[in-house]
């Protein structure tokens, strides 16, 4: 489904440093090599995406041909029509949005506040607690599936939103990531804020978080993409389009026996990719902004 | 709330840790089979878990509506059980651990036995008898596929066989008779002509690859050479005849007459191959091709039965209450009654599972109008149950598929099959043998 998106464009603000370095490898040769490398990377990323998009506009008989068609001979939006009508596409889409939104917000909030506690507040057993949380990170969710299923099923939560959301809301990865980010905030700043009378929440909200935007945004994007693509657990929990997510719904376009009609599959894939793509483009600017905004004047 | 007390904070942190711990490792609840058969299933609602074989969801819903109309007291809930038989088995497996069992579940030729062996499926033969339903009208071979130690564990539902598809235009161009070959050796003699006729970059023969059921279709080739994957529970991959068949396969690959593909039917449909060995379930998908499609029997030299059956049946879990099982039996009987099996097969390309379905005027008319479908039905008497090594040994099919992939890629046949023999044997020894009621 949605692939992890490679960010291109982060190099814009950091150009100055790069050019200073590049000057040591002076000459047009290096520059050409650099451009060639860039083009190759771009092709590796863009070609599959391009192929998915044009396939979604092809007619069925134009999809499997030799030589390959690099542009649809008879462009059609029929694939999109089929993808959104043969399965309850918009129901799945709605569920995906709801589940991803709730899960991501929960994970981000829990991640930030737990990381803050573990890095900047002092209380007994802090290290032990951190180790426990890291231990939870080591357990892949595929292993806990069976026991979670038993638990959720006994609560009568099968085929409900909470049955899908709550077991997935564990957050160890975010805690780990954000804790290390918070620890890297210079202690002078923390002390200065405390001297100025900032309480724990103010310290988090006005001092530490603004210095951590890039990490937080990166963590948020990773979280959203992960939740959006989650398959195994929603598949086991959901029975139909009432709470099923897109990855679960899209499997119905594929054929168990027989021939998969790839046009609708690709069309649905494009539609499923869009929200994450839009979110990424919207947040990317902030990531760069965060990278360049220095808190300490040096 | 800018002032957090230390105690309140500790409490909150403890709570957070507890939540994390819970999410990471929840306790296993025992299967609550006492409470009305797990998960509080309503005995008047039949929960039917299907992966909609052959994209049959609309057909299934149509049959369900007819069932509800005929049985006003009963409701049927159609649950999506994933994209493949393996997905459905996985979902059922999870339900076994946590209750909330379905009333009817789709089980494929490869997945049913393991559940039957572990007493997870009910004996449908007995259930049918209790409810005054007859099983005599099911096609004998298809019903017998679910027989184990005198009990039947599923009712045939979406059943297919392997057929020989060919591209008539290429056959004509190559000057080859318009029929499927008598034997695979005859095909080998045709291959150079077919390859020349179809041109480079395409292949005379397209097969599935190991991830996509080559282990299923290749059975037909092995049997035609007198070999087999196994005899009873004893794997026979090192049998000279089995090895010979694999050598033939490798020979085609080496001479570039054959390619294996994860999407073989689409490749064939696009005209990239002259011959395809695939399920009858593909027939429904071969629409608007730009060539004439030929469908024939799989090569069976000397009239040996060389056609494996496949597909899926409907099973009823053993862990649900007797009431629910009886309702489930009624539903299964309805879904597979002569008229409905005819409707289902015409929508998908699977085979009618009832003998009397072939006598129905609508089915007769349909088969007359669609001779390709008729080939599969006529081939039914030549089918033979699959080898235990593939369908009864847990993971057997996947292991065989991987070994065949290696052979196609050029690894030594004898040594590959020797190690496959070992892995099949050890899987049998550890996972099946202890459970067999000798």
XYZ file of C-alpha atoms in Angstrom:
736
model
C 0.000 0.000 0.000
C 1.458 3.344 0.926
C 5.184 3.116 0.827
C 7.376 4.926 3.253
C 7.926 8.268 1.704
C 11.437 9.412 1.100
C 11.787 13.057 1.835
C 13.366 15.031 -0.913
C 13.823 18.686 -0.239
C 15.482 18.567 3.145
C 18.680 19.614 1.459
C 17.397 23.073 0.617
C 18.245 24.890 3.846
C 21.375 22.928 4.505
C 22.887 23.906 1.152
C 25.440 26.246 2.617
C 27.204 23.561 4.533
C 27.068 21.172 1.638
C 28.587 23.661 -0.746
C 31.488 24.308 1.535
C 32.134 20.612 1.591
C 31.591 20.237 -2.121
C 34.163 22.895 -2.844
C 36.876 20.527 -1.724
C 35.817 18.128 -4.468
C 35.969 20.914 -6.957
C 35.235 20.518 -10.605
C 32.293 19.662 -12.786
C 32.955 15.920 -12.626
C 31.817 15.587 -9.038
C 28.840 17.774 -9.726
C 27.769 15.553 -12.622
C 28.235 12.454 -10.487
C 26.124 14.051 -7.794
C 23.336 14.847 -10.234
C 23.444 11.356 -11.698
C 23.133 9.865 -8.220
C 20.210 12.152 -7.514
C 18.450 11.166 -10.721
C 18.975 7.458 -9.987
C 17.546 7.806 -6.490
C 14.647 9.811 -7.833
C 13.884 7.143 -10.434
C 14.038 4.343 -7.867
C 11.474 6.171 -5.754
C 9.305 7.643 -8.459
C 9.041 4.838 -11.017
C 6.897 2.442 -8.960
C 4.665 5.335 -7.936
C 4.353 6.472 -11.528
C 3.531 2.914 -12.588
C 0.813 2.614 -9.941
C -0.758 5.887 -11.018
C -0.808 5.186 -14.755
C -1.989 1.603 -14.243
C -4.952 2.967 -12.328
C -5.998 4.830 -15.491
C -5.550 1.901 -17.875
C -8.131 -0.360 -19.359
C -7.925 -3.965 -18.356
C -6.428 -5.295 -21.584
C -3.727 -2.597 -21.575
C -2.299 -3.531 -18.182
C -0.526 -6.757 -19.046
C 1.123 -6.138 -22.362
C 4.506 -6.530 -23.899
C 6.171 -4.140 -24.487
C 4.927 -2.249 -21.468
C 2.761 0.803 -22.031
C 4.319 3.822 -20.407
C 1.284 5.913 -21.083
C -2.321 4.619 -21.041
C -3.427 4.072 -24.615
C -7.099 4.434 -23.768
C -7.182 6.408 -20.518
C -10.193 5.585 -18.376
C -11.372 6.386 -14.888
C -13.236 3.109 -14.803
C -10.725 1.688 -12.340
C -11.651 4.361 -9.831
C -15.309 3.761 -10.440
C -14.925 0.015 -9.838
C -12.683 0.460 -6.805
C -15.184 2.713 -5.082
C -18.270 0.716 -6.026
C -17.349 -2.979 -5.907
C -16.247 -2.679 -2.285
C -17.610 -0.350 0.380
C -14.584 1.852 -0.223
C -15.753 5.009 1.539
C -16.795 3.062 4.638
C -13.340 1.568 4.898
C -11.858 4.973 4.197
C -13.877 6.558 6.991
C -12.863 3.828 9.427
C -9.228 4.206 8.479
C -9.383 7.949 9.078
C -11.126 7.546 12.444
C -8.878 4.767 13.702
C -5.665 6.348 12.449
C -6.570 9.761 13.878
C -7.482 8.474 17.336
C -4.544 6.096 17.494
C -2.006 8.637 16.301
C -3.172 11.345 18.703
C -3.176 8.863 21.589
C 0.257 7.558 20.740
C 1.781 10.986 20.256
C 0.322 12.409 23.474
C 1.264 9.354 25.521
C 4.693 9.250 23.935
C 5.434 12.876 24.673
C 4.228 12.949 28.265
C 5.822 9.631 29.213
C 9.105 10.631 27.583
C 9.001 13.959 29.375
C 8.515 12.246 32.704
C 11.293 9.764 32.084
C 13.780 12.359 30.942
C 13.161 15.527 32.941
C 11.254 14.646 36.076
C 13.028 12.947 38.916
C 11.201 10.254 40.836
C 12.181 6.917 42.354
C 12.252 3.918 40.033
C 12.611 6.044 36.939
C 15.217 3.848 35.288
C 13.343 0.665 36.087
C 10.192 2.105 34.582
C 12.081 3.125 31.467
C 13.554 -0.352 31.117
C 10.078 -1.846 31.458
C 8.797 0.355 28.671
C 11.763 -0.478 26.466
C 11.124 -4.164 27.180
C 7.594 -3.640 25.884
C 9.098 -2.188 22.725
C 10.988 -5.429 22.159
C 7.815 -7.502 21.937
C 6.462 -7.463 18.394
C 2.703 -7.130 18.267
C 2.330 -10.279 16.147
C 3.319 -12.278 19.225
C 0.713 -10.713 21.458
C -2.041 -11.078 18.875
C -3.497 -14.299 20.244
C -3.611 -13.204 23.873
C -4.926 -9.768 22.947
C -7.580 -11.423 20.833
C -8.690 -13.522 23.776
C -8.863 -10.502 26.049
C -10.688 -8.235 23.626
C -13.059 -10.983 22.594
C -14.059 -11.619 26.204
C -14.726 -7.931 26.678
C -17.134 -8.248 23.763
C -15.141 -5.744 21.750
C -14.780 -7.687 18.523
C -15.845 -5.668 15.511
C -15.773 -2.383 17.449
C -13.533 0.675 17.167
C -12.258 0.363 20.710
C -11.371 -3.285 20.115
C -9.081 -2.225 17.292
C -7.728 0.948 18.868
C -6.942 0.141 22.496
C -4.638 -2.861 22.008
C -2.680 -0.902 19.404
C -2.237 2.174 21.574
C 0.948 0.902 23.239
C 3.575 3.498 22.742
C 7.052 2.334 23.668
C 8.645 3.486 20.405
C 7.524 7.090 20.876
C 8.649 7.112 24.481
C 12.085 5.932 23.488
C 12.468 8.391 20.626
C 11.164 11.459 22.450
C 13.037 10.707 25.650
C 16.345 10.779 23.854
C 15.329 14.007 22.130
C 14.396 15.626 25.459
C 17.659 14.512 27.015
C 19.537 16.280 24.257
C 18.008 19.641 25.182
C 20.816 21.654 26.816
C 20.442 21.558 30.570
C 21.231 25.283 30.836
C 17.946 26.063 29.135
C 15.979 23.770 31.409
C 17.595 25.280 34.470
C 16.985 28.820 33.248
C 13.330 28.023 32.680
C 12.990 26.520 36.145
C 14.675 29.534 37.695
C 12.179 31.749 35.913
C 9.456 29.783 37.667
C 8.164 27.542 34.890
C 6.204 24.601 36.269
C 6.536 21.116 34.748
C 3.764 21.629 32.207
C 4.921 25.056 31.176
C 8.442 23.747 30.846
C 7.193 21.002 28.532
C 4.873 23.146 26.478
C 6.831 26.407 26.167
C 10.449 25.282 26.321
C 11.132 21.645 25.588
C 8.562 20.885 22.898
C 9.316 23.917 20.710
C 12.900 22.725 20.581
C 11.837 19.233 19.608
C 9.473 19.868 16.688
C 11.542 18.039 14.072
C 11.708 14.849 16.102
C 8.080 15.133 17.098
C 6.965 15.659 13.490
C 9.096 12.758 12.282
C 7.664 10.551 15.016
C 4.142 11.689 14.135
C 4.579 10.891 10.458
C 6.015 7.464 11.215
C 3.118 6.806 13.578
C 0.447 7.913 11.133
C 1.915 5.882 8.262
C 2.212 2.819 10.480
C -1.337 3.030 11.773
C -2.688 3.729 8.315
C -1.069 0.578 6.969
C -1.714 -1.691 9.938
C -3.207 -4.933 8.620
C -3.017 -7.908 10.938
C -4.873 -6.658 13.991
C -7.693 -4.793 12.233
C -8.120 -7.827 9.981
C -8.550 -10.152 12.962
C -10.893 -7.782 14.770
C -13.071 -6.443 11.996
C -15.822 -8.512 10.459
C -17.019 -6.183 7.742
C -17.054 -2.591 6.518
C -18.538 -1.275 9.746
C -15.133 -1.008 11.376
C -12.701 -2.551 8.869
C -9.838 -0.378 7.684
C -8.649 0.225 4.130
C -5.887 -2.404 4.058
C -8.520 -4.950 5.069
C -11.058 -3.696 2.539
C -8.627 -3.578 -0.360
C -7.897 -7.286 -0.121
C -11.379 -7.904 -1.465
C -10.325 -6.480 -4.794
C -7.802 -9.282 -5.128
C -8.784 -12.684 -6.389
C -8.088 -15.827 -4.422
C -8.497 -18.018 -7.442
C -8.522 -16.411 -10.783
C -7.395 -13.147 -12.139
C -6.907 -9.981 -10.212
C -8.091 -6.960 -12.123
C -5.197 -4.642 -11.375
C -6.791 -1.416 -12.562
C -9.173 -1.060 -9.600
C -6.509 -2.335 -7.185
C -4.101 0.365 -8.303
C -6.841 2.998 -8.274
C -7.721 2.093 -4.701
C -4.027 2.157 -3.812
C -3.688 5.678 -5.177
C -6.736 6.817 -3.216
C -5.412 5.175 -0.076
C -2.041 6.863 -0.495
C -3.376 10.368 -0.884
C -4.206 11.274 2.745
C -0.793 10.249 4.005
C 0.893 12.036 1.118
C -1.016 15.248 1.803
C -0.203 15.046 5.490
C 3.453 14.538 4.733
C 3.636 17.478 2.374
C 1.875 19.646 4.942
C 4.213 18.672 7.771
C 7.430 18.609 5.819
C 7.869 22.390 5.925
C 7.637 22.346 9.697
C 10.251 19.658 9.893
C 12.721 21.827 8.029
C 11.740 24.886 10.002
C 12.446 22.986 13.154
C 15.817 21.900 11.919
C 16.948 25.433 11.228
C 15.497 27.171 14.239
C 18.279 27.215 16.763
C 17.423 27.852 20.388
C 20.935 28.587 21.542
C 22.680 31.527 19.915
C 26.154 30.255 19.276
C -3.209 22.542 36.393
C 0.311 23.850 36.151
C 1.231 22.455 39.549
C 1.598 18.702 39.470
C 2.001 17.144 42.857
C 4.649 14.498 43.082
C 2.247 11.863 44.312
C -0.337 12.515 41.617
C 2.407 12.306 39.098
C 3.702 9.009 40.396
C 0.226 7.595 40.178
C -0.089 8.781 36.608
C 3.264 7.334 35.643
C 2.347 4.014 37.210
C -0.906 4.018 35.304
C 0.876 4.750 32.053
C 3.336 1.945 32.635
C 0.522 -0.432 33.442
C -1.276 0.485 30.245
C 1.872 -0.116 28.236
C 2.394 -3.439 29.934
C -1.190 -4.438 29.202
C -0.897 -3.478 25.573
C 2.328 -5.407 25.217
C 1.338 -8.587 26.927
C -2.276 -9.204 27.654
C -3.227 -12.324 29.535
C -4.744 -15.174 27.624
C -8.302 -15.850 28.464
C -9.162 -19.492 28.147
C -11.584 -20.240 25.370
C -14.968 -19.706 26.918
C -16.621 -22.660 25.261
C -18.934 -23.045 28.232
C -20.802 -19.808 27.664
C -23.131 -20.944 24.945
C -20.236 -22.081 22.802
C -17.787 -19.227 22.937
C -18.212 -15.512 22.707
C -21.906 -15.502 23.403
C -22.941 -16.288 19.844
C -26.619 -15.809 19.245
C -28.018 -19.178 18.272
C -30.343 -17.597 15.701
C -27.609 -15.681 13.942
C -25.330 -17.715 11.745
C -21.897 -16.126 11.503
C -20.408 -17.171 8.162
C -16.668 -16.493 7.741
C -15.717 -16.430 4.112
C -12.847 -15.062 2.091
C -15.272 -14.937 -0.867
C -13.378 -17.329 -3.162
C -13.337 -16.121 -6.747
C -14.653 -12.678 -5.685
C -18.016 -14.218 -4.905
C -19.162 -11.773 -2.230
C -22.161 -10.531 -4.203
C -23.188 -14.092 -5.007
C -22.812 -15.103 -1.372
C -24.960 -12.191 -0.248
C -27.582 -13.110 -2.806
C -27.697 -16.728 -1.571
C -27.817 -15.536 2.047
C -30.801 -13.305 1.301
C -32.586 -16.293 -0.221
C -31.754 -18.389 2.859
C -33.121 -15.779 5.253
C -36.280 -15.589 3.204
C -36.725 -19.361 3.373
C -35.911 -19.484 7.130
C -37.579 -16.454 8.713
C -36.285 -17.276 12.204
C -32.616 -17.236 11.191
C -30.226 -14.424 10.330
C -26.894 -14.802 8.589
C -23.967 -12.485 9.112
C -21.317 -12.596 6.393
C -17.897 -11.852 7.826
C -14.893 -10.976 5.676
C -12.193 -13.458 6.570
C -9.350 -12.029 4.535
C -7.994 -12.327 1.048
C -6.947 -15.972 0.940
C -7.658 -19.352 2.482
C -4.572 -18.889 4.643
C -5.967 -15.608 5.962
C -9.257 -17.293 6.808
C -7.408 -20.066 8.634
C -5.395 -17.505 10.572
C -8.510 -15.642 11.639
C -10.162 -18.873 12.694
C -7.041 -19.831 14.618
C -7.163 -16.583 16.559
C -10.836 -17.156 17.309
C -10.014 -20.605 18.693
C -7.815 -18.945 21.273
C -10.243 -16.243 22.175
C -13.748 -17.533 21.692
C -16.258 -15.810 19.384
C -16.194 -18.726 17.004
C -18.017 -18.503 13.694
C -20.824 -20.928 12.860
C -19.538 -21.718 9.388
C -16.034 -21.157 8.062
C -14.412 -21.620 4.664
C -11.609 -24.202 4.849
C -9.372 -24.988 1.894
C -7.909 -28.292 0.766
C -4.711 -27.343 2.608
C -6.135 -25.876 5.817
C -9.000 -28.169 6.876
C -7.047 -31.209 7.957
C -5.053 -29.557 10.686
C -8.246 -28.268 12.316
C -9.914 -31.649 11.928
C -6.920 -33.406 13.443
C -7.064 -31.137 16.476
C -10.829 -31.695 16.889
C -11.669 -28.122 16.006
C -14.156 -29.041 13.301
C -17.373 -30.945 13.841
C -18.220 -34.099 11.921
C -20.554 -32.616 9.299
C -21.650 -36.030 8.069
C -23.160 -36.748 11.490
C -24.637 -33.249 11.753
C -26.330 -33.631 8.399
C -27.767 -36.957 9.471
C -29.138 -35.500 12.704
C -30.886 -32.778 10.754
C -32.341 -35.169 8.178
C -30.085 -33.838 5.428
C -28.529 -36.138 2.876
C -24.947 -36.141 1.668
C -25.365 -38.745 -1.063
C -25.915 -36.203 -3.825
C -22.498 -34.533 -3.386
C -19.956 -35.439 -6.058
C -18.278 -38.437 -4.438
C -14.692 -37.428 -5.078
C -15.226 -33.907 -3.796
C -16.994 -35.033 -0.633
C -14.398 -37.741 0.007
C -11.674 -35.097 0.054
C -12.762 -34.174 3.578
C -12.832 -37.741 4.855
C -10.584 -38.655 7.738
C -10.953 -41.804 9.825
C -14.530 -42.395 8.754
C -15.745 -38.831 9.387
C -16.273 -35.924 7.026
C -15.120 -32.544 8.223
C -16.423 -30.236 5.512
C -18.929 -29.943 2.704
C -17.551 -29.084 -0.750
C -18.296 -25.470 -1.658
C -15.931 -23.630 -4.016
C -14.184 -26.538 -5.678
C -11.872 -26.416 -8.618
C -9.627 -28.706 -10.618
C -6.586 -28.088 -12.758
C -7.259 -27.673 -16.475
C -5.020 -27.206 -19.498
C -5.540 -23.736 -20.999
C -3.986 -22.960 -24.340
C -3.786 -20.116 -26.825
C -5.399 -21.424 -30.014
C -3.842 -18.745 -32.199
C -0.314 -19.752 -31.212
C -1.132 -23.460 -31.627
C -2.427 -22.774 -35.127
C 0.628 -20.718 -36.057
C 2.914 -23.478 -34.796
C 0.982 -26.081 -36.785
C 0.044 -28.087 -33.713
C -3.256 -29.964 -33.398
C -6.002 -28.071 -31.617
C -6.091 -30.169 -28.427
C -4.287 -30.693 -25.160
C -1.339 -33.105 -25.444
C -1.609 -36.815 -24.628
C 1.335 -36.594 -22.271
C 3.854 -34.053 -21.051
C 6.459 -35.733 -23.244
C 4.307 -34.856 -26.228
C 4.184 -31.294 -24.957
C 7.984 -31.280 -24.723
C 8.132 -32.256 -28.395
C 5.758 -29.379 -29.218
C 7.597 -26.828 -27.106
C 10.234 -25.696 -29.661
C 7.537 -25.069 -32.287
C 5.360 -23.217 -29.808
C 8.304 -21.145 -28.642
C 9.165 -20.209 -32.216
C 5.558 -19.327 -32.931
C 5.043 -17.159 -29.867
C 8.342 -15.330 -30.212
C 11.068 -14.278 -27.812
C 10.294 -12.673 -24.493
C 7.287 -14.948 -24.187
C 7.091 -18.593 -23.263
C 5.514 -21.801 -24.484
C 4.355 -22.654 -20.972
C 3.439 -20.514 -17.986
C 3.184 -22.063 -14.543
C 2.527 -20.581 -11.130
C 5.525 -20.015 -8.969
C 6.085 -21.726 -5.654
C 4.451 -18.923 -3.674
C 1.338 -19.213 -5.803
C 0.451 -22.906 -5.721
C 2.935 -24.455 -8.148
C 2.898 -27.307 -5.619
C -0.774 -27.801 -6.522
C -0.563 -27.739 -10.334
C 2.732 -29.646 -10.522
C 1.048 -32.629 -8.865
C -0.672 -33.247 -12.163
C 2.682 -33.456 -13.975
C 4.202 -35.721 -11.334
C 1.246 -38.100 -11.438
C 1.372 -38.295 -15.230
C 4.892 -39.730 -14.902
C 3.731 -42.231 -12.300
C 5.374 -40.390 -9.423
C 3.792 -38.792 -6.365
C 4.622 -36.507 -3.445
C 3.759 -39.229 -0.995
C 2.106 -42.592 -0.522
C -0.025 -42.417 2.559
C 2.101 -40.612 5.110
C 5.419 -41.588 3.541
C 6.933 -38.856 1.360
C 8.162 -40.175 -1.999
C 10.084 -37.225 -3.393
C 13.141 -39.417 -3.900
C 11.179 -41.907 -6.000
C 12.853 -42.102 -9.445
C 9.576 -41.244 -11.204
C 9.013 -38.145 -9.065
C 12.599 -37.055 -9.699
C 12.098 -37.659 -13.414
C 9.088 -35.345 -13.453
C 11.073 -32.630 -11.667
C 13.887 -33.078 -14.181
C 11.401 -32.529 -16.999
C 10.304 -29.305 -15.279
C 13.897 -28.182 -14.918
C 14.540 -29.083 -18.571
C 11.752 -26.750 -19.716
C 13.167 -23.964 -17.570
C 16.701 -24.508 -18.916
C 15.523 -24.487 -22.533
C 13.588 -21.267 -21.806
C 10.289 -22.854 -22.816
C 8.746 -22.110 -19.478
C 8.441 -19.291 -17.016
C 6.915 -19.329 -13.560
C 4.930 -16.327 -12.437
C 3.210 -15.103 -9.309
C 0.363 -13.916 -11.507
C 0.342 -16.627 -14.150
C -3.248 -16.195 -15.310
C -2.785 -12.496 -15.992
C 0.384 -13.227 -17.952
C -1.371 -15.855 -20.011
C -4.369 -13.591 -20.535
C -2.049 -10.902 -21.867
C -0.793 -13.371 -24.481
C 2.624 -13.930 -22.902
C 2.328 -17.717 -23.003
C 0.996 -20.478 -25.210
C -0.040 -22.846 -22.425
C -1.202 -22.349 -18.859
C -1.844 -25.002 -16.236
C -4.310 -23.489 -13.818
C -7.484 -23.721 -11.798
C -10.937 -23.769 -13.374
C -11.598 -20.812 -11.090
C -9.719 -18.661 -13.610
C -12.288 -19.217 -16.327
C -14.485 -16.423 -15.037
C -11.565 -14.022 -15.423
C -10.701 -14.885 -19.007
C -12.964 -12.300 -20.567
C -12.277 -10.134 -23.601
C -9.012 -11.874 -24.463
C -7.381 -10.917 -27.717
C -6.993 -14.575 -28.757
C -9.098 -17.726 -28.904
C -8.944 -19.641 -25.659
C -8.674 -23.425 -25.740
C -9.487 -25.500 -22.672
C -8.596 -29.170 -22.429
C -8.021 -32.019 -19.999
C -4.673 -32.193 -18.259
C -2.406 -34.732 -19.999
C -3.165 -38.210 -18.697
C -1.138 -40.833 -20.571
C -2.731 -44.263 -20.522
C -5.857 -42.964 -18.799
C -4.137 -42.507 -15.416
C -6.008 -40.113 -13.144
C -3.777 -37.062 -13.061
C -6.088 -34.236 -12.156
C -5.873 -32.825 -8.610
C -8.907 -31.151 -7.127
C -8.578 -28.023 -5.044
C -10.504 -25.128 -3.647
C -12.455 -25.012 -0.443
C -15.272 -26.475 1.576
C -17.513 -25.241 4.362
C -16.723 -26.465 7.857
C -18.551 -26.123 11.158
C -16.526 -25.566 14.351
C -16.820 -28.188 17.070
C -16.686 -25.610 19.846
C -20.162 -24.144 19.407
C -23.453 -25.205 20.936
C -25.541 -27.979 19.374
C -28.250 -25.478 18.412
C -25.807 -23.361 16.516
C -24.322 -26.431 14.824
C -27.721 -27.574 13.640
C -28.520 -24.149 12.210
C -25.110 -24.075 10.597
C -25.744 -27.473 8.984
C -29.001 -26.177 7.505
C -27.218 -23.161 6.142
C -24.364 -25.200 4.646
C -26.855 -27.556 3.013
C -28.705 -24.576 1.558
C -25.557 -22.915 0.197
C -24.590 -26.117 -1.585
C -27.968 -27.324 -2.781
C -28.226 -28.133 -6.516
C -29.754 -24.819 -7.622
C -27.430 -22.712 -5.482
C -24.261 -24.566 -6.418
C -25.254 -23.980 -10.039
C -25.723 -20.255 -9.376
C -22.436 -20.050 -7.505
C -20.402 -21.875 -10.128
C -21.807 -19.860 -12.997
C -20.740 -16.688 -11.211
C -17.229 -17.870 -10.396
C -16.071 -20.746 -12.592
C -15.891 -23.269 -9.773
C -17.468 -26.685 -10.194
C -20.952 -27.769 -9.282
C -20.587 -29.889 -6.143
C -23.873 -31.759 -6.612
C -24.481 -34.595 -9.041
C -28.051 -33.520 -9.637
C -26.977 -29.943 -10.397
C -25.867 -31.180 -13.806
C -29.416 -32.332 -14.533
C -30.920 -28.886 -13.950
C -32.163 -27.319 -17.179
C -30.521 -23.961 -16.372
C -27.133 -25.646 -15.789
C -27.482 -27.765 -18.933
C -28.206 -24.691 -20.998
C -25.312 -22.865 -19.410
C -22.794 -25.639 -20.079
C -24.004 -25.951 -23.663
C -23.474 -22.232 -24.159
C -20.088 -22.267 -22.387
C -18.216 -25.366 -23.543
C -15.077 -24.312 -21.633
C -16.895 -24.831 -18.343
C -18.106 -28.153 -19.619
C -14.514 -29.405 -19.976
C -13.898 -29.024 -16.259
C -17.118 -30.807 -15.381
C -16.362 -33.670 -17.799
C -12.908 -34.011 -16.280
C -14.340 -34.606 -12.801
C -14.349 -38.416 -13.105
C -10.591 -38.293 -13.772
C -9.743 -36.383 -10.618
C -7.832 -37.902 -7.765
C -7.398 -36.852 -4.149
C -4.232 -34.927 -3.415
C -1.116 -36.354 -1.797
C -0.913 -36.172 2.004
C 2.492 -34.500 1.853
C 0.893 -31.405 0.354
C -2.491 -31.163 2.039
C -2.175 -32.865 5.417
C 1.339 -32.018 6.574
C 1.302 -28.549 8.170
C 3.165 -26.179 5.859
C 3.744 -29.021 3.388
C 2.429 -27.126 0.398
C 4.670 -24.155 1.079
C 7.747 -26.354 1.537
C 7.086 -28.175 -1.726
C 6.529 -24.862 -3.490
C 9.866 -23.524 -2.287
C 11.688 -26.667 -3.367
C 10.111 -26.469 -6.828
C 11.146 -22.823 -7.093
C 14.726 -23.869 -6.393
C 14.522 -26.609 -9.023
C 13.173 -24.192 -11.619
C 16.046 -21.854 -10.758
C 18.452 -24.686 -11.545
C 19.435 -26.337 -8.263
C 20.123 -30.069 -8.276
C 16.879 -32.050 -8.289
C 17.979 -35.114 -6.329
C 19.542 -33.247 -3.424
C 16.716 -30.685 -3.246
C 14.107 -33.423 -3.083
C 16.150 -35.370 -0.586
C 16.155 -32.485 1.863
C 12.472 -31.832 1.151
C 11.793 -35.445 2.078
C 13.525 -34.780 5.380
C 11.646 -31.573 6.198
C 8.257 -33.087 5.317
C 9.041 -36.124 7.462
C 10.075 -34.028 10.451
C 6.986 -31.814 10.168
C 4.859 -34.956 10.102
C 6.691 -36.525 13.036
C 6.388 -33.455 15.228
C 2.960 -32.106 14.320
C 0.818 -34.925 12.958
C 2.018 -38.284 14.181
C 1.450 -37.634 17.903
C -2.167 -36.708 17.173
C -3.094 -39.618 14.912
C -5.507 -41.999 16.528
C -3.943 -45.207 15.288
